[in-house]
Coordinates of C-alpha atoms and ligand atoms in Angstrom, one line a residue:
M1456 CA 27.2 -33.8 35.2
Y1457 CA 30.6 -34.8 36.5
E1458 CA 33.3 -37.3 35.7
L1459 CA 34.6 -39.2 38.6
S1460 CA 38.0 -41.0 38.8
G1461 CA 39.8 -42.4 41.9
F1462 CA 37.2 -44.1 43.9
D1463 CA 36.5 -47.4 46.2
V1464 CA 34.1 -50.1 44.8
T1465 CA 32.4 -51.9 47.8
R1466 CA 29.4 -54.2 48.0
S1467 CA 26.0 -52.4 48.5
N1468 CA 24.5 -52.3 51.9
S1469 CA 22.6 -55.7 52.3
H1470 CA 20.2 -54.5 55.1
F1471 CA 18.3 -52.1 53.4
K1472 CA 18.5 -52.3 49.5
L1473 CA 18.5 -48.6 48.7
C1474 CA 19.5 -49.3 45.0
D1475 CA 19.3 -52.0 42.5
S1476 CA 22.9 -52.4 42.0
V1477 CA 25.1 -55.0 43.8
V1478 CA 28.0 -52.7 44.2
S1479 CA 28.5 -49.1 45.2
I1480 CA 30.9 -46.5 44.7
R1481 CA 32.6 -45.2 47.8
L1482 CA 34.5 -41.6 47.4
N1483 CA 37.7 -41.2 49.1
E1484 CA 40.3 -38.6 49.6
F1485 CA 41.8 -39.5 46.2
T1486 CA 38.5 -39.0 44.4
K1487 CA 38.4 -36.3 41.8
M1488 CA 35.2 -34.6 40.4
V1489 CA 35.3 -32.8 37.2
E1490 CA 32.2 -31.1 35.7
V1491 CA 31.5 -32.3 32.2
A1492 CA 29.5 -29.9 30.0
A1493 CA 28.1 -32.4 27.8
V1494 CA 27.5 -35.9 27.4
A1495 CA 27.0 -38.0 24.4
N1496 CA 24.5 -40.7 26.2
P1497 CA 21.9 -38.5 28.2
I1498 CA 21.7 -40.0 31.8
P1499 CA 17.9 -40.1 33.0
T1500 CA 16.9 -37.4 35.6
E1501 CA 14.6 -39.9 37.4
M1502 CA 14.4 -43.6 37.9
F1503 CA 11.9 -45.1 40.1
R1504 CA 11.5 -48.8 41.2
F1505 CA 7.8 -49.3 41.1
R1506 CA 6.6 -52.7 42.3
T1507 CA 3.3 -54.4 41.4
L1508 CA 0.9 -55.1 44.3
E1509 CA 1.8 -58.8 44.3
E1510 CA 5.5 -57.7 44.3
L1511 CA 4.7 -55.4 47.1
M1512 CA 3.1 -58.3 49.3
A1513 CA 6.0 -60.6 48.7
L1514 CA 8.3 -57.9 50.2
A1515 CA 5.8 -57.2 53.2
N1516 CA 7.6 -57.8 56.8
T1517 CA 10.8 -58.6 54.9
N1518 CA 12.6 -55.2 55.8
V1519 CA 15.0 -55.8 52.9
H1520 CA 13.7 -53.6 50.3
L1521 CA 12.5 -50.0 50.3
P1522 CA 10.5 -50.1 47.2
D1523 CA 8.8 -47.2 45.4
I1524 CA 5.1 -47.0 44.6
I1525 CA 2.9 -44.9 42.1
G1526 CA -1.1 -44.9 42.0
E1527 CA -3.9 -43.0 41.8
V1528 CA -5.1 -41.3 45.0
S1529 CA -8.6 -42.2 46.0
D1530 CA -8.5 -40.9 49.4
I1531 CA -6.7 -39.0 52.2
R1532 CA -7.4 -38.9 55.8
T1533 CA -5.3 -37.0 58.4
T1534 CA -5.2 -37.3 62.1
Y1535 CA -4.1 -34.6 64.4
N1536 CA -2.6 -35.2 67.7
D1537 CA -4.7 -32.7 69.7
H1538 CA -2.2 -32.7 72.7
A1539 CA 0.8 -31.9 70.6
Q1540 CA -1.3 -30.0 67.8
T1541 CA 0.7 -31.7 65.0
T1542 CA -0.3 -34.1 62.4
Q1543 CA 0.2 -37.5 63.7
R1544 CA -0.8 -39.6 60.8
V1545 CA -1.7 -39.2 57.0
M1546 CA -3.4 -42.2 55.4
V1547 CA -3.5 -42.1 51.6
T1548 CA -5.6 -44.7 50.0
I1549 CA -4.2 -45.3 46.3
K1550 CA -5.3 -47.4 43.3
V1551 CA -2.3 -49.3 42.1
D1552 CA -2.2 -51.9 39.4
N1553 CA -5.5 -53.8 38.5
D1554 CA -7.5 -50.9 40.7
A1555 CA -6.5 -52.8 43.9
T1556 CA -6.3 -50.2 46.6
V1557 CA -3.8 -49.9 49.1
C1558 CA -3.0 -47.7 52.2
V1559 CA 0.1 -45.6 52.4
S1560 CA 0.6 -44.6 56.0
V1561 CA 2.8 -41.8 57.1
F1562 CA 3.6 -40.8 60.5
D1563 CA 5.0 -37.8 62.6
S1564 CA 7.5 -35.5 61.1
V1565 CA 7.1 -36.9 57.6
A1566 CA 3.1 -36.7 58.2
E1567 CA 3.6 -33.1 59.3
L1568 CA 5.6 -32.4 56.0
L1569 CA 3.2 -34.0 53.8
H1570 CA 0.1 -32.5 55.4
K1571 CA 1.6 -29.1 54.9
R1572 CA 2.2 -29.9 51.3
L1573 CA -1.0 -31.1 50.8
E1574 CA -2.7 -28.2 52.4
A1575 CA -0.6 -25.6 50.2
G1576 CA -2.5 -27.2 47.2
V1577 CA -5.8 -26.1 46.4
V1578 CA -7.0 -29.6 45.2
Q1579 CA -6.2 -33.2 46.1
P1580 CA -3.5 -34.5 43.9
R1581 CA -4.8 -37.5 41.7
V1582 CA -1.5 -39.2 41.4
M1583 CA 1.1 -39.8 44.0
V1584 CA 4.7 -41.4 43.7
A1585 CA 6.2 -42.6 47.1
T1586 CA 9.7 -43.8 47.5
N1587 CA 11.4 -45.8 49.9
I1588 CA 8.2 -47.2 51.2
N1589 CA 8.4 -50.3 53.7
P1590 CA 5.4 -52.8 53.0
K1591 CA 4.0 -54.3 56.2
F1592 CA 1.1 -56.6 56.7
V1593 CA -0.8 -55.4 60.2
G1594 CA -4.0 -57.5 61.0
G1595 CA -3.9 -59.4 57.6
R1596 CA -4.1 -56.0 55.9
L1597 CA -0.8 -54.5 53.7
Y1598 CA 0.0 -51.2 54.8
L1599 CA 2.9 -49.3 53.0
N1600 CA 4.6 -47.5 55.7
A1601 CA 6.4 -44.2 54.7
T1602 CA 10.2 -44.3 56.1
S1603 CA 12.4 -41.2 57.0
G1604 CA 13.9 -41.6 53.4
T1605 CA 10.3 -41.3 51.7
H1606 CA 9.7 -38.6 49.0
F1607 CA 6.7 -37.8 47.8
Y1608 CA 5.8 -36.5 44.1
F1609 CA 2.3 -35.4 42.9
D1610 CA 0.5 -35.1 39.3
N1611 CA 3.1 -33.1 37.2
E1612 CA 6.2 -33.2 39.4
V1613 CA 7.9 -35.8 38.0
T1614 CA 7.7 -37.7 34.7
A1615 CA 6.3 -40.8 36.0
S1616 CA 3.2 -39.1 37.9
R1617 CA 2.7 -36.8 34.9
T1618 CA 2.2 -39.7 32.5
L1619 CA -0.1 -41.5 34.7
F1620 CA -1.9 -38.2 35.5
E1621 CA -2.5 -37.7 31.6
Q1622 CA -3.5 -41.2 31.3
L1623 CA -6.1 -40.9 33.9
S1624 CA -7.4 -37.6 32.3
T1625 CA -8.1 -39.2 29.0
R1626 CA -10.2 -41.8 30.8
P1627 CA -13.9 -41.0 30.0
E1628 CA -15.5 -41.9 33.3
N1629 CA -13.0 -39.4 34.9
D1630 CA -14.2 -35.9 35.2
T1631 CA -11.0 -33.9 35.0
T1632 CA -12.5 -30.5 35.6
S1633 CA -13.5 -30.9 39.1
G1634 CA -10.7 -31.7 41.6
K1635 CA -11.5 -33.1 44.9
Q1636 CA -10.6 -30.9 47.8
Y1637 CA -8.0 -31.9 50.2
R1638 CA -10.0 -32.4 53.4
G1639 CA -7.0 -32.1 55.8
V1640 CA -8.2 -28.8 57.0
K1641 CA -11.6 -29.4 59.0
K1642 CA -14.4 -27.4 58.0
L1643 CA -15.3 -25.5 61.3
E1644 CA -18.8 -24.0 61.8
P1645 CA -18.8 -20.3 63.1
V1646 CA -21.0 -19.7 66.1
S1647 CA -21.3 -16.5 68.4
L1648 CA -20.6 -16.8 72.0
G1649 CA -24.2 -16.8 73.1
E1650 CA -24.7 -20.0 70.7
L1651 CA -21.6 -21.5 72.0
N1652 CA -22.8 -21.3 75.8
N1653 CA -26.0 -22.4 75.0
Y1654 CA -24.9 -25.3 72.9
V1655 CA -23.2 -26.7 75.9
L1656 CA -26.1 -26.5 78.1
N1657 CA -28.6 -28.0 75.8
S1658 CA -26.6 -30.8 73.7
P1659 CA -25.4 -34.1 74.5
P1660 CA -21.8 -34.6 75.5
Q1661 CA -19.5 -34.7 72.6
S1662 CA -16.4 -33.7 70.9
I1663 CA -16.8 -30.7 68.6
E1664 CA -14.9 -27.8 67.2
F1665 CA -16.3 -24.3 66.4
L1666 CA -14.9 -21.0 65.3
C1667 CA -16.2 -18.2 67.8
K1668 CA -15.5 -14.5 67.4
A1669 CA -14.9 -12.7 70.8
R1670 CA -13.1 -9.8 72.2
I1671 CA -10.5 -10.4 75.0
V1672 CA -11.5 -8.5 78.0
S1673 CA -8.7 -9.1 80.5
L1674 CA -6.4 -12.2 81.4
E1675 CA -7.2 -14.2 84.1
T1676 CA -3.6 -14.4 86.2
T1677 CA -4.9 -16.4 89.2
N1678 CA -3.1 -19.4 87.9
G1679 CA -0.1 -17.5 86.1
W1680 CA 0.3 -17.5 82.3
C1681 CA 2.7 -20.2 81.7
Y1682 CA 3.6 -23.4 83.6
I1683 CA 6.9 -25.6 83.7
S1684 CA 6.2 -28.6 81.4
C1685 CA 8.2 -31.7 80.8
A1686 CA 10.4 -31.1 77.6
K1687 CA 9.5 -34.7 76.6
C1688 CA 5.7 -35.1 76.9
S1689 CA 4.6 -31.6 78.0
K1690 CA 2.7 -32.3 81.2
K1691 CA 3.3 -30.3 84.2
L1692 CA 6.2 -31.0 86.3
Q1693 CA 6.5 -31.3 89.9
R1694 CA 9.2 -29.1 91.5
G1695 CA 11.4 -30.8 93.7
I1696 CA 14.1 -29.1 95.9
S1697 CA 16.9 -29.1 93.1
S1698 CA 14.9 -31.1 90.1
F1699 CA 11.7 -31.4 88.4
T1700 CA 9.7 -34.8 88.3
C1701 CA 7.5 -35.8 85.5
T1702 CA 4.9 -38.3 86.8
T1703 CA 3.9 -39.1 83.4
C1704 CA 7.3 -40.1 82.0
F1705 CA 8.4 -41.5 85.4
N1706 CA 11.6 -39.3 85.2
A1707 CA 12.8 -37.7 88.4
S1708 CA 15.0 -35.5 86.7
A1709 CA 13.1 -34.0 83.9
V1710 CA 14.0 -31.2 81.7
G1711 CA 11.6 -28.3 82.4
V1712 CA 10.4 -25.9 79.8
V1713 CA 8.1 -22.8 80.3
R1714 CA 4.9 -23.2 78.0
Y1715 CA 2.0 -20.8 77.9
R1716 CA -1.4 -21.6 79.7
V1717 CA -3.2 -18.2 79.2
E1718 CA -6.9 -17.8 80.6
M1719 CA -8.7 -15.3 79.1
H1720 CA -12.1 -13.5 80.0
V1721 CA -13.8 -12.9 76.5
E1722 CA -16.9 -11.1 75.5
S1723 CA -19.1 -10.6 72.6
G1724 CA -22.2 -8.5 73.1
E1725 CA -23.9 -9.5 76.4
D1726 CA -22.2 -12.9 76.5
T1727 CA -18.9 -13.8 78.3
A1728 CA -16.9 -16.9 78.8
V1729 CA -13.3 -17.8 79.8
F1730 CA -11.0 -19.2 77.0
V1731 CA -7.8 -21.2 77.8
A1732 CA -4.8 -21.2 75.2
F1733 CA -2.2 -23.3 75.6
D1734 CA 1.6 -23.2 74.0
S1735 CA 1.0 -24.0 70.2
A1736 CA -1.9 -21.3 70.1
M1737 CA -0.2 -18.5 72.0
S1738 CA 3.0 -19.0 70.2
K1739 CA 1.5 -18.8 66.8
L1740 CA -0.6 -15.7 67.9
I1741 CA 2.2 -13.8 69.4
G1742 CA 5.1 -15.2 67.4
V1743 CA 7.3 -15.7 70.7
R1744 CA 7.5 -18.9 72.6
A1745 CA 7.1 -18.8 76.2
A1746 CA 10.6 -20.4 76.9
E1747 CA 12.3 -17.2 75.0
V1748 CA 11.0 -15.0 77.9
A1749 CA 11.0 -17.3 80.8
N1750 CA 13.6 -19.9 81.8
P1751 CA 12.8 -22.1 84.8
M1752 CA 16.5 -22.7 85.3
G1753 CA 17.1 -19.1 85.6
Q1754 CA 14.2 -18.0 87.3
G1755 CA 14.0 -20.1 90.4
E1756 CA 10.6 -18.9 91.9
D1757 CA 7.2 -20.3 91.1
P1758 CA 6.1 -19.7 87.6
L1759 CA 3.1 -17.9 89.2
G1760 CA 5.2 -15.0 90.2
Y1761 CA 6.6 -14.6 86.4
Q1762 CA 5.8 -11.1 85.5
I1763 CA 3.4 -11.0 82.5
P1764 CA 5.1 -10.0 79.3
Q1765 CA 4.0 -6.9 77.7
F1766 CA 3.2 -8.5 74.5
L1767 CA 0.8 -10.6 76.5
Q1768 CA -0.8 -7.6 78.1
D1769 CA -1.2 -6.2 74.2
I1770 CA -3.7 -8.7 73.3
V1771 CA -6.1 -7.6 75.6
G1772 CA -9.0 -5.5 74.0
N1773 CA -8.4 -7.1 70.7
A1774 CA -11.4 -9.2 68.9
Y1775 CA -10.0 -12.7 67.6
I1776 CA -11.6 -15.6 65.9
F1777 CA -11.1 -18.8 68.3
H1778 CA -10.8 -22.1 67.3
L1779 CA -12.3 -23.9 70.2
K1780 CA -12.0 -27.7 70.7
L1781 CA -14.9 -28.9 73.0
T1782 CA -14.6 -32.1 75.0
E1783 CA -17.3 -34.1 76.7
F1784 CA -16.2 -32.3 79.7
N1785 CA -17.4 -29.0 78.6
F1786 CA -20.9 -30.4 78.7
S1787 CA -21.0 -31.5 82.3
G1788 CA -22.7 -28.4 83.5
N1789 CA -19.8 -27.0 85.8
H1790 CA -17.5 -26.5 83.0
K1791 CA -15.0 -23.7 83.8
S1792 CA -13.5 -22.8 80.3
F1793 CA -13.3 -23.5 76.7
T1794 CA -9.9 -24.6 75.3
V1795 CA -8.7 -22.7 72.2
A1796 CA -6.9 -24.7 69.6
R1797 CA -5.9 -21.6 67.3
I1798 CA -6.5 -18.0 67.4
F1799 CA -6.8 -16.0 64.2
D1800 CA -6.6 -12.4 63.5
P1801 CA -10.3 -11.5 61.9
N1802 CA -8.5 -10.1 59.2
D1803 CA -6.6 -13.4 58.1
R1804 CA -7.8 -16.2 56.3
I1805 CA -9.9 -18.7 58.3
P1806 CA -10.0 -22.4 57.4
G1807 CA -13.5 -23.4 55.9
P1808 CA -15.0 -24.1 53.0
T1809 CA -13.4 -22.9 49.9
F1810 CA -14.0 -23.5 46.3
A1811 CA -11.6 -25.6 44.6
P1812 CA -10.9 -24.0 41.2
H1813 CA -11.0 -26.1 38.1
Y1814 CA -7.6 -27.8 36.7
I1815 CA -8.4 -25.8 33.8
D1816 CA -8.0 -22.7 35.6
Q1817 CA -4.9 -23.8 37.3
A1818 CA -2.9 -24.3 34.2
K1819 CA -3.6 -20.9 33.0
Ligands
ZN3008 ZN1 7.3 -36.1 80.8

């Protein structure tokens, strides 16, 4: 707690009303802050400005208010960007007042952070508070879009969410002993290498993911172990005389970044296959980014000639569990290789069905 003196008072930002007050305090060079040990009137530690559904609808598409919301979580859907291998979007369906449901949509870096927090929890949260959301009507439906200023609080994290959480727990129709599991981590079916090869020959073309354990026999280096990619879109760059061109970004002087593209011959018993791992999977396995060992600006020659780093050679002979992403292309009969999304050490925990402990157990 501080005592503040010597400050300016100005009108609050009228573009985004981040607070209810019409005026705000602006600190200047004469401002003094003195810490106060105790005060007669305690100041509340949290102050949310929750809005009803009706108020949210009135605020939609106006861009003037970034209100806070609270509700009971009924569903969470997470969308991955396969190309960037990051969380692209998290859609949380919540019940607000009068049991009406609305969708809170969270994008990009905020989605990535939210996904990580949800993933860290064993069970899906039941109550969510989201601050500074921007209500929008899209195609006649109300969406509560998270902004870069949005913070999320769950269940017992703040007083407001704890109060609603406790209210919900006392409702007789709610079974409080079984928490729903966050489905952000997709459940992947383990298959043998033989089953995998057989599957693509005998199944209709589809997008499907598997876990498959196999041993790396050798690295296929005909195409090198890395490529020079566009720093912006990750696509392979065309080398010019003195610059790189990205045909995806239409940029004739793109910034080149070295990314992994590692082809591996793998085996399991009698069965063999070729797996291809890209930058995200290889960086996570090895702990070193390709850009840290090779620089297209420093090494002028073609990445085909880049020497294979020792730590890449070292993975040969090891058995791993590969998270494979099959596309319809894999079923075309002349498929050459399977794309690897993640590589796990067999001793590490594998994303798969886990049993959610009871809330009661958690409280112990
Ligand atoms: Zn590009």
